[in-house]
Amino acid sequence: MIAGFDAGSRTVPEAEHLLHTVVRELGLPGDTIGCTHFVPAGAAGDEPHVACSLAVPDSVTPAALSAALSAALSAALPAGWSAEGAALAVAEHEARRGGRVVTFPGRDRLTGVLRVGELRDASAIDRVLLLASPGPPPDDVLVVTNDHVRPVWRDGLMTLLTMPAAGGRITPAEVPNPTPCCADHA
């Protein structure tokens, strides 16, 4: 079952924190597949924000799920949560057509520098793509993970988007600590 929840998180780190909190409240392993989803303005009656989805095993009862979500969401959004944003997150996750995958099997093994083939073999990532390239990189190309790997669902596959890095290597396109827009002149 895919559970969706939306506390109106304004930032990706906020949503990731919420996702990790729900995983912890449910007592699930850290490699349970959990995603964040961008919710556009108006889709949930408010400003653009980030919702979450989580693949929940059948052993988790609806009552346990409700209690975990209530505990996690009460601190995040005292007024309640958005059903529309949660529904969008579930639909994207179920169809594997959208969402940043934050927690997934093998995530903890993707540290340092790995070859593309090793990265796929060590995790649930199905494919690696190089931005602005007609095809995937060869299996022996080195990936500098920066200890921050966030694949996305694309075409039904868990896909890591990468970009060129120094020395003929590649690195995930999403960087761990991006510079906020206007940081140098605000």
Short mmCIF file of C-alpha atoms in Angstrom, two decimals, residues 17-18 23 44 48 62 72 75 90-91 98 103 107 109 121 123 128 150-151:
data_model
loop_
_atom_site.label_atom_id
_atom_site.label_comp_id
_atom_site.label_asym_id
_atom_site.label_seq_id
_atom_site.Cartn_x
_atom_site.Cartn_y
_atom_site.Cartn_z
CA HIS A 17 12.29 15.32 7.92
CA LEU A 18 8.56 14.54 8.01
CA VAL A 23 9.08 5.93 9.01
CA ALA A 44 -4.25 21.66 -2.72
CA PRO A 48 3.40 25.38 -3.86
CA PRO A 62 -4.74 1.37 9.12
CA ALA A 72 4.13 13.21 12.90
CA ALA A 75 3.83 18.82 15.18
CA VAL A 90 0.09 8.54 -3.89
CA ALA A 91 -0.88 8.72 -7.57
CA GLY A 98 6.92 11.31 -10.27
CA THR A 103 14.53 6.37 1.30
CA ARG A 107 20.60 3.96 0.08
CA ARG A 109 25.59 1.83 0.73
CA ASP A 121 23.85 -3.47 -8.00
CA SER A 123 20.64 -0.43 -4.43
CA VAL A 128 21.46 6.04 -14.20
CA ARG A 150 18.13 11.14 -4.58
CA PRO A 151 16.78 9.21 -7.57
#
